Amino acid sequence: MATEKPAARLELVNERMLQFGGKWQYASAPESTEPVKLEKKYNLFINGKFVAPKSGRYYPTINPATEETLAEVADASDTDVDLAVRSARQAYEKYWRKLKPSERAKYIFRIARMIQERARELSILETMNGGKPIRMSRDDDIPLAAAHFFYYAGWADKLEYAFPGRNPQSLGVAGQIIPWNFPLLMAAWKIAPALACGNTVVLKPSETTPLTALELARIVQDADLPPGVVNIVTGFGATGAAIVNHPNVNKVAFTGSTEVGKIIQRAVAGTGKKLTLELGGKSANIIFNDAAIDQAVEGIINGIFYNQGHVCCAGSRLFVQEGVAEKVIRKLNDRIQTLRVGDPLDKNTDVGAINSKMQLDKITELVKAGKDEGCVPHQTRCTLPKKGFWFAPTVFTNVAMSNRIAQEEIFGPVLSVLTFRTPEEAVEKANNTPYGLAAGVWSDKGAKLFKIANKLRAGVVWGNTYNQFDPTSPFGGYKESGFGREGGVQGLLPYLSLE
Ligand code: NAP
Ligand code: MG
């Protein structure tokens, strides 16, 4: 051993570790659920109060890692949505639009601070309801949600400096619909800029992950926001459609699938409602021969297995330059054997539960299509829990551009590996998709990174890293990944008219 170079020694250690089942053994370190006080039943948050739905309907929301019912949640009807929109309208006309911007900012700062104060409880609840590893809700989702409120609170009284020479005006009532992959964070992305710009909101979380949005409603109540400034209605697709179609909504902000985004775009056409769509993706990670390979492998792993691949900008297509393809694939296959899949509340877990049975069926179907089309799967060897929804991290090689797994969004822990010879070929292949949300480029040469980044038709391009988020940086898509930006100064624009 003493005469070996460090890199060779590391390889040997990795090899030995693989012989022992691929994982360092850690004692389990589960986070306690004690800080979370669940109610049996959650009502709608309208006009500053929790009210029973006029529909009289409730549905169970579960923990996808155990299939246990956590609580019953209200299913809002058109009448309930109408009440929420009325309350938002009244709050807009009566208080919020008239409030001094610096006073608006104080409320938003207060929400940010209260999210920080309750961060532990919110992280645990996010993991229980959504299935993502606690490490991620604790280190990413909840801190970033607070950071978004802090950031946009700062803009509330500076809007005229953001757009010099223009006269920024609020729009009115914003109808906001979000998905299940980053429940509280997506709520923050929507609510924080809307409030900072002087609008009031009606927000609908996803049917499978309503609980942190309902806790946010409690925070809004505790922060003493004027009643009706924020309304949160839970339910299914029909509840979302009722928000989109309500004549008194001035702006629609949607994050979710391209399929539903298209329905919403048609519904809003000709109504004068302002629209932003943040939709699906099939993002490319491009690795050049001159990249730092070990870092790149970590980046690929982070890009696709982070949050079980339930990330709109997941690096689900990997393009490797031929000179390093064999090495990268070998290292990837070794690395996936070290991923810990299981209890999302365990602080050692890397890959948690799939969010729903429906999503698991979709992943299973596409992976089968990959195998049927001749692609070769390499999977993490792990025992999946009996209860709950799980999918072992999977890397596919022998993939062609025309295969379904290289074309369609899987939204799960499944990576398709393809190769290229020249930079031109990498760009052409990466852009050959109906989507355009994100991309990653890995190279030792800064000039090459910038050159390639400029040619990629993607809203975000990361250089020698992946899945980095910050409230000051705009995020959004090209083509079928949607339009409009969230985050940064650009994220104010969807919530203002510039006279
Ligand atoms: P989804 O089915 O499109 O649902 C998104 C939201 O829209 C949910 O709250 C959903 O309610 C609601 N909805 C469903 N049908 C509707 C309709 N006809 N009118 C109005 N609202 C309706 O998407 P998902 O399955 O929850 O999320 C996964 C998708 O979101 C992926 O495609 C992913 O790429 C995309 N996504 C994109 C971004 C981004 O920033 N670009 C971020 C996250 C996710 P229900 O929950 O009751 O169905
Ligand atoms: Mg849905």
PDB file of C-alpha atoms in Angstrom, residues 83-325:
ATOM      1  CA  LEU A  83     -64.465  32.590  -1.955  1.00  0.00           C
ATOM      2  CA  ALA A  84     -60.650  32.536  -1.913  1.00  0.00           C
ATOM      3  CA  VAL A  85     -60.406  34.783  -4.981  1.00  0.00           C
ATOM      4  CA  ARG A  86     -62.991  37.209  -3.521  1.00  0.00           C
ATOM      5  CA  SER A  87     -61.039  37.398  -0.289  1.00  0.00           C
ATOM      6  CA  ALA A  88     -57.794  38.010  -2.209  1.00  0.00           C
ATOM      7  CA  ARG A  89     -59.482  40.744  -4.273  1.00  0.00           C
ATOM      8  CA  GLN A  90     -60.873  42.472  -1.209  1.00  0.00           C
ATOM      9  CA  ALA A  91     -57.522  42.327   0.596  1.00  0.00           C
ATOM     10  CA  TYR A  92     -55.838  43.748  -2.502  1.00  0.00           C
ATOM     11  CA  GLU A  93     -58.194  46.705  -2.887  1.00  0.00           C
ATOM     12  CA  LYS A  94     -58.634  47.404   0.812  1.00  0.00           C
ATOM     13  CA  TYR A  95     -55.104  47.058   2.213  1.00  0.00           C
ATOM     14  CA  TRP A  96     -52.309  45.509   0.295  1.00  0.00           C
ATOM     15  CA  ARG A  97     -52.090  47.737  -2.788  1.00  0.00           C
ATOM     16  CA  LYS A  98     -52.346  50.826  -0.589  1.00  0.00           C
ATOM     17  CA  LEU A  99     -49.817  49.741   1.999  1.00  0.00           C
ATOM     18  CA  LYS A 100     -46.483  51.578   2.065  1.00  0.00           C
ATOM     19  CA  PRO A 101     -43.986  49.255   0.322  1.00  0.00           C
ATOM     20  CA  SER A 102     -41.629  49.337   3.303  1.00  0.00           C
ATOM     21  CA  GLU A 103     -44.521  48.053   5.463  1.00  0.00           C
ATOM     22  CA  ARG A 104     -45.182  45.257   2.962  1.00  0.00           C
ATOM     23  CA  ALA A 105     -41.527  44.336   3.288  1.00  0.00           C
ATOM     24  CA  LYS A 106     -41.835  44.012   7.079  1.00  0.00           C
ATOM     25  CA  TYR A 107     -44.528  41.353   6.734  1.00  0.00           C
ATOM     26  CA  ILE A 108     -42.476  39.388   4.203  1.00  0.00           C
ATOM     27  CA  PHE A 109     -39.342  39.587   6.382  1.00  0.00           C
ATOM     28  CA  ARG A 110     -41.455  38.300   9.256  1.00  0.00           C
ATOM     29  CA  ILE A 111     -42.551  35.256   7.216  1.00  0.00           C
ATOM     30  CA  ALA A 112     -38.891  34.555   6.343  1.00  0.00           C
ATOM     31  CA  ARG A 113     -37.839  34.691   9.971  1.00  0.00           C
ATOM     32  CA  MET A 114     -40.696  32.459  11.089  1.00  0.00           C
ATOM     33  CA  ILE A 115     -39.771  29.842   8.465  1.00  0.00           C
ATOM     34  CA  GLN A 116     -36.253  29.892   9.903  1.00  0.00           C
ATOM     35  CA  GLU A 117     -37.560  29.549  13.437  1.00  0.00           C
ATOM     36  CA  ARG A 118     -39.680  26.561  12.481  1.00  0.00           C
ATOM     37  CA  ALA A 119     -37.136  25.085  10.050  1.00  0.00           C
ATOM     38  CA  ARG A 120     -36.685  21.778  11.828  1.00  0.00           C
ATOM     39  CA  GLU A 121     -40.396  21.042  12.059  1.00  0.00           C
ATOM     40  CA  LEU A 122     -40.988  22.105   8.449  1.00  0.00           C
ATOM     41  CA  SER A 123     -38.125  19.914   7.182  1.00  0.00           C
ATOM     42  CA  ILE A 124     -39.447  16.844   8.950  1.00  0.00           C
ATOM     43  CA  LEU A 125     -42.972  17.486   7.690  1.00  0.00           C
ATOM     44  CA  GLU A 126     -41.692  18.009   4.125  1.00  0.00           C
ATOM     45  CA  THR A 127     -39.901  14.673   4.268  1.00  0.00           C
ATOM     46  CA  MET A 128     -42.889  12.858   5.799  1.00  0.00           C
ATOM     47  CA  ASN A 129     -45.340  14.115   3.182  1.00  0.00           C
ATOM     48  CA  GLY A 130     -43.073  14.097   0.111  1.00  0.00           C
ATOM     49  CA  GLY A 131     -40.574  11.236   0.655  1.00  0.00           C
ATOM     50  CA  LYS A 132     -37.389  13.256   0.075  1.00  0.00           C
ATOM     51  CA  PRO A 133     -34.342  12.631   2.302  1.00  0.00           C
ATOM     52  CA  ILE A 134     -34.329  14.730   5.473  1.00  0.00           C
ATOM     53  CA  ARG A 135     -30.809  15.903   4.646  1.00  0.00           C
ATOM     54  CA  MET A 136     -32.224  17.578   1.593  1.00  0.00           C
ATOM     55  CA  SER A 137     -35.320  19.174   3.127  1.00  0.00           C
ATOM     56  CA  ARG A 138     -33.163  20.330   6.046  1.00  0.00           C
ATOM     57  CA  ASP A 139     -30.208  21.663   3.999  1.00  0.00           C
ATOM     58  CA  ASP A 140     -31.875  22.791   0.769  1.00  0.00           C
ATOM     59  CA  ASP A 141     -35.670  23.093   0.637  1.00  0.00           C
ATOM     60  CA  ILE A 142     -36.435  24.923   3.854  1.00  0.00           C
ATOM     61  CA  PRO A 143     -33.370  27.257   4.011  1.00  0.00           C
ATOM     62  CA  LEU A 144     -33.934  28.203   0.356  1.00  0.00           C
ATOM     63  CA  ALA A 145     -37.641  28.880   1.022  1.00  0.00           C
ATOM     64  CA  ALA A 146     -36.684  31.295   3.832  1.00  0.00           C
ATOM     65  CA  ALA A 147     -33.987  32.844   1.603  1.00  0.00           C
ATOM     66  CA  HIS A 148     -36.580  33.582  -1.106  1.00  0.00           C
ATOM     67  CA  PHE A 149     -38.790  35.479   1.341  1.00  0.00           C
ATOM     68  CA  PHE A 150     -35.760  37.402   2.657  1.00  0.00           C
ATOM     69  CA  TYR A 151     -34.609  38.259  -0.850  1.00  0.00           C
ATOM     70  CA  TYR A 152     -37.964  39.478  -2.180  1.00  0.00           C
ATOM     71  CA  ALA A 153     -38.790  41.330   1.052  1.00  0.00           C
ATOM     72  CA  GLY A 154     -35.753  43.445   0.213  1.00  0.00           C
ATOM     73  CA  TRP A 155     -37.184  44.395  -3.182  1.00  0.00           C
ATOM     74  CA  ALA A 156     -40.627  45.535  -1.938  1.00  0.00           C
ATOM     75  CA  ASP A 157     -39.627  49.187  -1.451  1.00  0.00           C
ATOM     76  CA  LYS A 158     -37.064  49.305  -4.255  1.00  0.00           C
ATOM     77  CA  LEU A 159     -39.148  48.374  -7.289  1.00  0.00           C
ATOM     78  CA  GLU A 160     -38.564  51.701  -9.034  1.00  0.00           C
ATOM     79  CA  TYR A 161     -34.803  51.084  -8.789  1.00  0.00           C
ATOM     80  CA  ALA A 162     -35.223  47.620 -10.302  1.00  0.00           C
ATOM     81  CA  PHE A 163     -36.789  49.164 -13.414  1.00  0.00           C
ATOM     82  CA  PRO A 164     -35.405  52.702 -13.743  1.00  0.00           C
ATOM     83  CA  GLY A 165     -37.567  55.161 -15.664  1.00  0.00           C
ATOM     84  CA  ARG A 166     -40.588  52.862 -15.531  1.00  0.00           C
ATOM     85  CA  ASN A 167     -43.552  52.930 -13.187  1.00  0.00           C
ATOM     86  CA  PRO A 168     -43.978  49.432 -11.773  1.00  0.00           C
ATOM     87  CA  GLN A 169     -47.548  48.645 -10.694  1.00  0.00           C
ATOM     88  CA  SER A 170     -49.018  45.565  -9.041  1.00  0.00           C
ATOM     89  CA  LEU A 171     -51.424  43.422 -11.069  1.00  0.00           C
ATOM     90  CA  GLY A 172     -54.070  42.349  -8.535  1.00  0.00           C
ATOM     91  CA  VAL A 173     -54.845  38.732  -7.627  1.00  0.00           C
ATOM     92  CA  ALA A 174     -52.286  36.062  -8.556  1.00  0.00           C
ATOM     93  CA  GLY A 175     -53.515  32.464  -8.965  1.00  0.00           C
ATOM     94  CA  GLN A 176     -50.600  30.115  -8.287  1.00  0.00           C
ATOM     95  CA  ILE A 177     -50.417  26.360  -8.843  1.00  0.00           C
ATOM     96  CA  ILE A 178     -47.448  24.247  -7.779  1.00  0.00           C
ATOM     97  CA  PRO A 179     -46.203  20.626  -8.025  1.00  0.00           C
ATOM     98  CA  TRP A 180     -45.070  18.080  -5.443  1.00  0.00           C
ATOM     99  CA  ASN A 181     -41.315  17.935  -5.872  1.00  0.00           C
ATOM    100  CA  PHE A 182     -40.339  21.012  -3.802  1.00  0.00           C
ATOM    101  CA  PRO A 183     -43.583  21.839  -2.004  1.00  0.00           C
ATOM    102  CA  LEU A 184     -42.601  24.639   0.386  1.00  0.00           C
ATOM    103  CA  LEU A 185     -39.846  25.967  -1.848  1.00  0.00           C
ATOM    104  CA  MET A 186     -42.195  26.277  -4.840  1.00  0.00           C
ATOM    105  CA  ALA A 187     -44.737  28.052  -2.603  1.00  0.00           C
ATOM    106  CA  ALA A 188     -41.978  30.500  -1.608  1.00  0.00           C
ATOM    107  CA  TRP A 189     -40.928  31.030  -5.239  1.00  0.00           C
ATOM    108  CA  LYS A 190     -44.518  31.966  -6.031  1.00  0.00           C
ATOM    109  CA  ILE A 191     -45.717  33.871  -2.978  1.00  0.00           C
ATOM    110  CA  ALA A 192     -42.623  35.947  -2.090  1.00  0.00           C
ATOM    111  CA  PRO A 193     -42.291  37.948  -5.352  1.00  0.00           C
ATOM    112  CA  ALA A 194     -46.084  38.289  -5.715  1.00  0.00           C
ATOM    113  CA  LEU A 195     -46.420  39.895  -2.271  1.00  0.00           C
ATOM    114  CA  ALA A 196     -43.317  42.046  -2.683  1.00  0.00           C
ATOM    115  CA  CYS A 197     -44.821  43.525  -5.854  1.00  0.00           C
ATOM    116  CA  GLY A 198     -48.084  44.340  -4.048  1.00  0.00           C
ATOM    117  CA  ASN A 199     -50.312  41.506  -5.289  1.00  0.00           C
ATOM    118  CA  THR A 200     -52.453  39.158  -3.223  1.00  0.00           C
ATOM    119  CA  VAL A 201     -52.503  35.408  -3.871  1.00  0.00           C
ATOM    120  CA  VAL A 202     -54.528  32.223  -4.064  1.00  0.00           C
ATOM    121  CA  LEU A 203     -52.169  29.241  -4.068  1.00  0.00           C
ATOM    122  CA  LYS A 204     -52.894  25.571  -4.683  1.00  0.00           C
ATOM    123  CA  PRO A 205     -50.295  22.994  -3.608  1.00  0.00           C
ATOM    124  CA  SER A 206     -50.123  19.577  -5.226  1.00  0.00           C
ATOM    125  CA  GLU A 207     -52.674  16.991  -4.115  1.00  0.00           C
ATOM    126  CA  THR A 208     -49.898  14.718  -2.759  1.00  0.00           C
ATOM    127  CA  THR A 209     -47.911  17.310  -0.750  1.00  0.00           C
ATOM    128  CA  PRO A 210     -50.248  19.885   0.797  1.00  0.00           C
ATOM    129  CA  LEU A 211     -48.981  19.867   4.397  1.00  0.00           C
ATOM    130  CA  THR A 212     -46.085  22.346   4.383  1.00  0.00           C
ATOM    131  CA  ALA A 213     -48.165  24.851   2.384  1.00  0.00           C
ATOM    132  CA  LEU A 214     -50.825  24.578   5.109  1.00  0.00           C
ATOM    133  CA  GLU A 215     -48.155  25.174   7.751  1.00  0.00           C
ATOM    134  CA  LEU A 216     -47.077  28.194   5.752  1.00  0.00           C
ATOM    135  CA  ALA A 217     -50.703  29.378   6.045  1.00  0.00           C
ATOM    136  CA  ARG A 218     -50.288  29.157   9.819  1.00  0.00           C
ATOM    137  CA  ILE A 219     -47.100  31.200   9.588  1.00  0.00           C
ATOM    138  CA  VAL A 220     -48.937  33.810   7.506  1.00  0.00           C
ATOM    139  CA  GLN A 221     -51.577  33.923  10.244  1.00  0.00           C
ATOM    140  CA  ASP A 222     -48.963  34.206  13.009  1.00  0.00           C
ATOM    141  CA  ALA A 223     -47.153  36.927  11.059  1.00  0.00           C
ATOM    142  CA  ASP A 224     -50.401  38.911  11.243  1.00  0.00           C
ATOM    143  CA  LEU A 225     -50.757  39.510   7.520  1.00  0.00           C
ATOM    144  CA  PRO A 226     -54.000  41.304   6.708  1.00  0.00           C
ATOM    145  CA  PRO A 227     -56.675  38.624   6.097  1.00  0.00           C
ATOM    146  CA  GLY A 228     -56.996  37.565   2.466  1.00  0.00           C
ATOM    147  CA  VAL A 229     -53.517  38.630   1.313  1.00  0.00           C
ATOM    148  CA  VAL A 230     -52.519  34.939   1.142  1.00  0.00           C
ATOM    149  CA  ASN A 231     -55.137  32.214   0.588  1.00  0.00           C
ATOM    150  CA  ILE A 232     -54.264  28.527   0.326  1.00  0.00           C
ATOM    151  CA  VAL A 233     -56.711  26.077  -1.204  1.00  0.00           C
ATOM    152  CA  THR A 234     -56.012  22.361  -1.417  1.00  0.00           C
ATOM    153  CA  GLY A 235     -57.478  19.888  -3.878  1.00  0.00           C
ATOM    154  CA  PHE A 236     -56.916  18.170  -7.218  1.00  0.00           C
ATOM    155  CA  GLY A 237     -56.559  19.269 -10.837  1.00  0.00           C
ATOM    156  CA  ALA A 238     -60.138  20.632 -10.865  1.00  0.00           C
ATOM    157  CA  THR A 239     -59.265  23.048  -8.043  1.00  0.00           C
ATOM    158  CA  GLY A 240     -56.294  24.260 -10.095  1.00  0.00           C
ATOM    159  CA  ALA A 241     -58.496  24.674 -13.152  1.00  0.00           C
ATOM    160  CA  ALA A 242     -61.023  26.706 -11.100  1.00  0.00           C
ATOM    161  CA  ILE A 243     -58.226  29.131 -10.154  1.00  0.00           C
ATOM    162  CA  VAL A 244     -56.991  29.410 -13.745  1.00  0.00           C
ATOM    163  CA  ASN A 245     -60.497  30.035 -15.109  1.00  0.00           C
ATOM    164  CA  HIS A 246     -61.665  32.459 -12.433  1.00  0.00           C
ATOM    165  CA  PRO A 247     -62.450  35.803 -14.122  1.00  0.00           C
ATOM    166  CA  ASN A 248     -61.178  37.808 -11.157  1.00  0.00           C
ATOM    167  CA  VAL A 249     -57.656  36.396 -11.286  1.00  0.00           C
ATOM    168  CA  ASN A 250     -55.220  38.773 -13.006  1.00  0.00           C
ATOM    169  CA  LYS A 251     -52.150  36.594 -13.182  1.00  0.00           C
ATOM    170  CA  VAL A 252     -51.606  32.847 -13.396  1.00  0.00           C
ATOM    171  CA  ALA A 253     -48.298  31.302 -12.320  1.00  0.00           C
ATOM    172  CA  PHE A 254     -47.963  27.575 -12.884  1.00  0.00           C
ATOM    173  CA  THR A 255     -45.200  25.067 -12.192  1.00  0.00           C
ATOM    174  CA  GLY A 256     -45.837  21.495 -13.264  1.00  0.00           C
ATOM    175  CA  SER A 257     -46.015  19.243 -16.277  1.00  0.00           C
ATOM    176  CA  THR A 258     -45.838  20.450 -19.870  1.00  0.00           C
ATOM    177  CA  GLU A 259     -49.126  18.650 -20.529  1.00  0.00           C
ATOM    178  CA  VAL A 260     -51.081  20.663 -17.916  1.00  0.00           C
ATOM    179  CA  GLY A 261     -49.126  23.803 -18.876  1.00  0.00           C
ATOM    180  CA  LYS A 262     -50.503  23.539 -22.409  1.00  0.00           C
ATOM    181  CA  ILE A 263     -54.093  23.193 -21.095  1.00  0.00           C
ATOM    182  CA  ILE A 264     -53.567  26.312 -18.960  1.00  0.00           C
ATOM    183  CA  GLN A 265     -52.070  28.277 -21.835  1.00  0.00           C
ATOM    184  CA  ARG A 266     -55.144  27.521 -23.946  1.00  0.00           C
ATOM    185  CA  ALA A 267     -57.500  28.426 -21.071  1.00  0.00           C
ATOM    186  CA  VAL A 268     -55.805  31.781 -20.479  1.00  0.00           C
ATOM    187  CA  ALA A 269     -55.498  32.759 -24.173  1.00  0.00           C
ATOM    188  CA  GLY A 270     -57.434  35.945 -24.944  1.00  0.00           C
ATOM    189  CA  THR A 271     -58.403  36.659 -21.307  1.00  0.00           C
ATOM    190  CA  GLY A 272     -55.739  39.314 -20.674  1.00  0.00           C
ATOM    191  CA  LYS A 273     -54.402  37.336 -17.710  1.00  0.00           C
ATOM    192  CA  LYS A 274     -50.646  37.448 -17.418  1.00  0.00           C
ATOM    193  CA  LEU A 275     -49.095  33.951 -17.502  1.00  0.00           C
ATOM    194  CA  THR A 276     -45.849  32.249 -16.520  1.00  0.00           C
ATOM    195  CA  LEU A 277     -45.208  28.546 -17.014  1.00  0.00           C
ATOM    196  CA  GLU A 278     -42.391  26.536 -15.442  1.00  0.00           C
ATOM    197  CA  LEU A 279     -42.654  23.092 -17.015  1.00  0.00           C
ATOM    198  CA  GLY A 280     -40.796  19.829 -17.540  1.00  0.00           C
ATOM    199  CA  GLY A 281     -37.298  19.117 -18.765  1.00  0.00           C
ATOM    200  CA  LYS A 282     -34.827  16.603 -20.160  1.00  0.00           C
ATOM    201  CA  SER A 283     -31.644  18.355 -19.205  1.00  0.00           C
ATOM    202  CA  ALA A 284     -28.183  17.423 -20.460  1.00  0.00           C
ATOM    203  CA  ASN A 285     -24.957  17.019 -18.533  1.00  0.00           C
ATOM    204  CA  ILE A 286     -22.002  17.228 -20.922  1.00  0.00           C
ATOM    205  CA  ILE A 287     -18.609  15.846 -19.914  1.00  0.00           C
ATOM    206  CA  PHE A 288     -15.527  16.645 -21.976  1.00  0.00           C
ATOM    207  CA  ASN A 289     -12.332  14.581 -22.044  1.00  0.00           C
ATOM    208  CA  ASP A 290     -10.538  17.342 -20.126  1.00  0.00           C
ATOM    209  CA  ALA A 291     -13.018  17.450 -17.215  1.00  0.00           C
ATOM    210  CA  ALA A 292     -12.079  16.611 -13.616  1.00  0.00           C
ATOM    211  CA  ILE A 293     -13.683  13.186 -13.812  1.00  0.00           C
ATOM    212  CA  ASP A 294     -14.281  12.449 -10.121  1.00  0.00           C
ATOM    213  CA  GLN A 295     -15.925  15.840  -9.605  1.00  0.00           C
ATOM    214  CA  ALA A 296     -17.993  15.327 -12.726  1.00  0.00           C
ATOM    215  CA  VAL A 297     -19.185  11.922 -11.530  1.00  0.00           C
ATOM    216  CA  GLU A 298     -20.322  13.510  -8.254  1.00  0.00           C
ATOM    217  CA  GLY A 299     -22.072  16.206 -10.282  1.00  0.00           C
ATOM    218  CA  ILE A 300     -23.889  13.638 -12.412  1.00  0.00           C
ATOM    219  CA  ILE A 301     -24.977  11.734  -9.305  1.00  0.00           C
ATOM    220  CA  ASN A 302     -26.193  14.954  -7.709  1.00  0.00           C
ATOM    221  CA  GLY A 303     -27.865  15.988 -10.972  1.00  0.00           C
ATOM    222  CA  ILE A 304     -30.063  12.925 -11.333  1.00  0.00           C
ATOM    223  CA  PHE A 305     -30.335  11.066  -8.024  1.00  0.00           C
ATOM    224  CA  TYR A 306     -30.843  14.174  -5.873  1.00  0.00           C
ATOM    225  CA  ASN A 307     -34.485  14.099  -4.721  1.00  0.00           C
ATOM    226  CA  GLN A 308     -35.002  10.731  -6.493  1.00  0.00           C
ATOM    227  CA  GLY A 309     -34.766  12.565  -9.832  1.00  0.00           C
ATOM    228  CA  HIS A 310     -37.941  14.494  -8.930  1.00  0.00           C
ATOM    229  CA  VAL A 311     -36.333  17.664 -10.187  1.00  0.00           C
ATOM    230  CA  CYS A 312     -37.595  19.519 -13.238  1.00  0.00           C
ATOM    231  CA  CYS A 313     -34.003  20.417 -14.153  1.00  0.00           C
ATOM    232  CA  ALA A 314     -32.609  16.922 -13.352  1.00  0.00           C
ATOM    233  CA  GLY A 315     -29.559  16.063 -15.484  1.00  0.00           C
ATOM    234  CA  SER A 316     -31.340  13.037 -16.931  1.00  0.00           C
ATOM    235  CA  ARG A 317     -29.296  12.810 -20.157  1.00  0.00           C
ATOM    236  CA  LEU A 318     -25.554  12.387 -19.850  1.00  0.00           C
ATOM    237  CA  PHE A 319     -23.340  13.103 -22.843  1.00  0.00           C
ATOM    238  CA  VAL A 320     -19.751  11.889 -22.356  1.00  0.00           C
ATOM    239  CA  GLN A 321     -16.925  12.530 -24.781  1.00  0.00           C
ATOM    240  CA  GLU A 322     -15.661   9.229 -26.168  1.00  0.00           C
ATOM    241  CA  GLY A 323     -12.134   9.509 -24.728  1.00  0.00           C
ATOM    242  CA  VAL A 324     -13.423   9.247 -21.156  1.00  0.00           C
ATOM    243  CA  ALA A 325     -16.699   7.382 -21.702  1.00  0.00           C
TER     244      ALA A 325
END
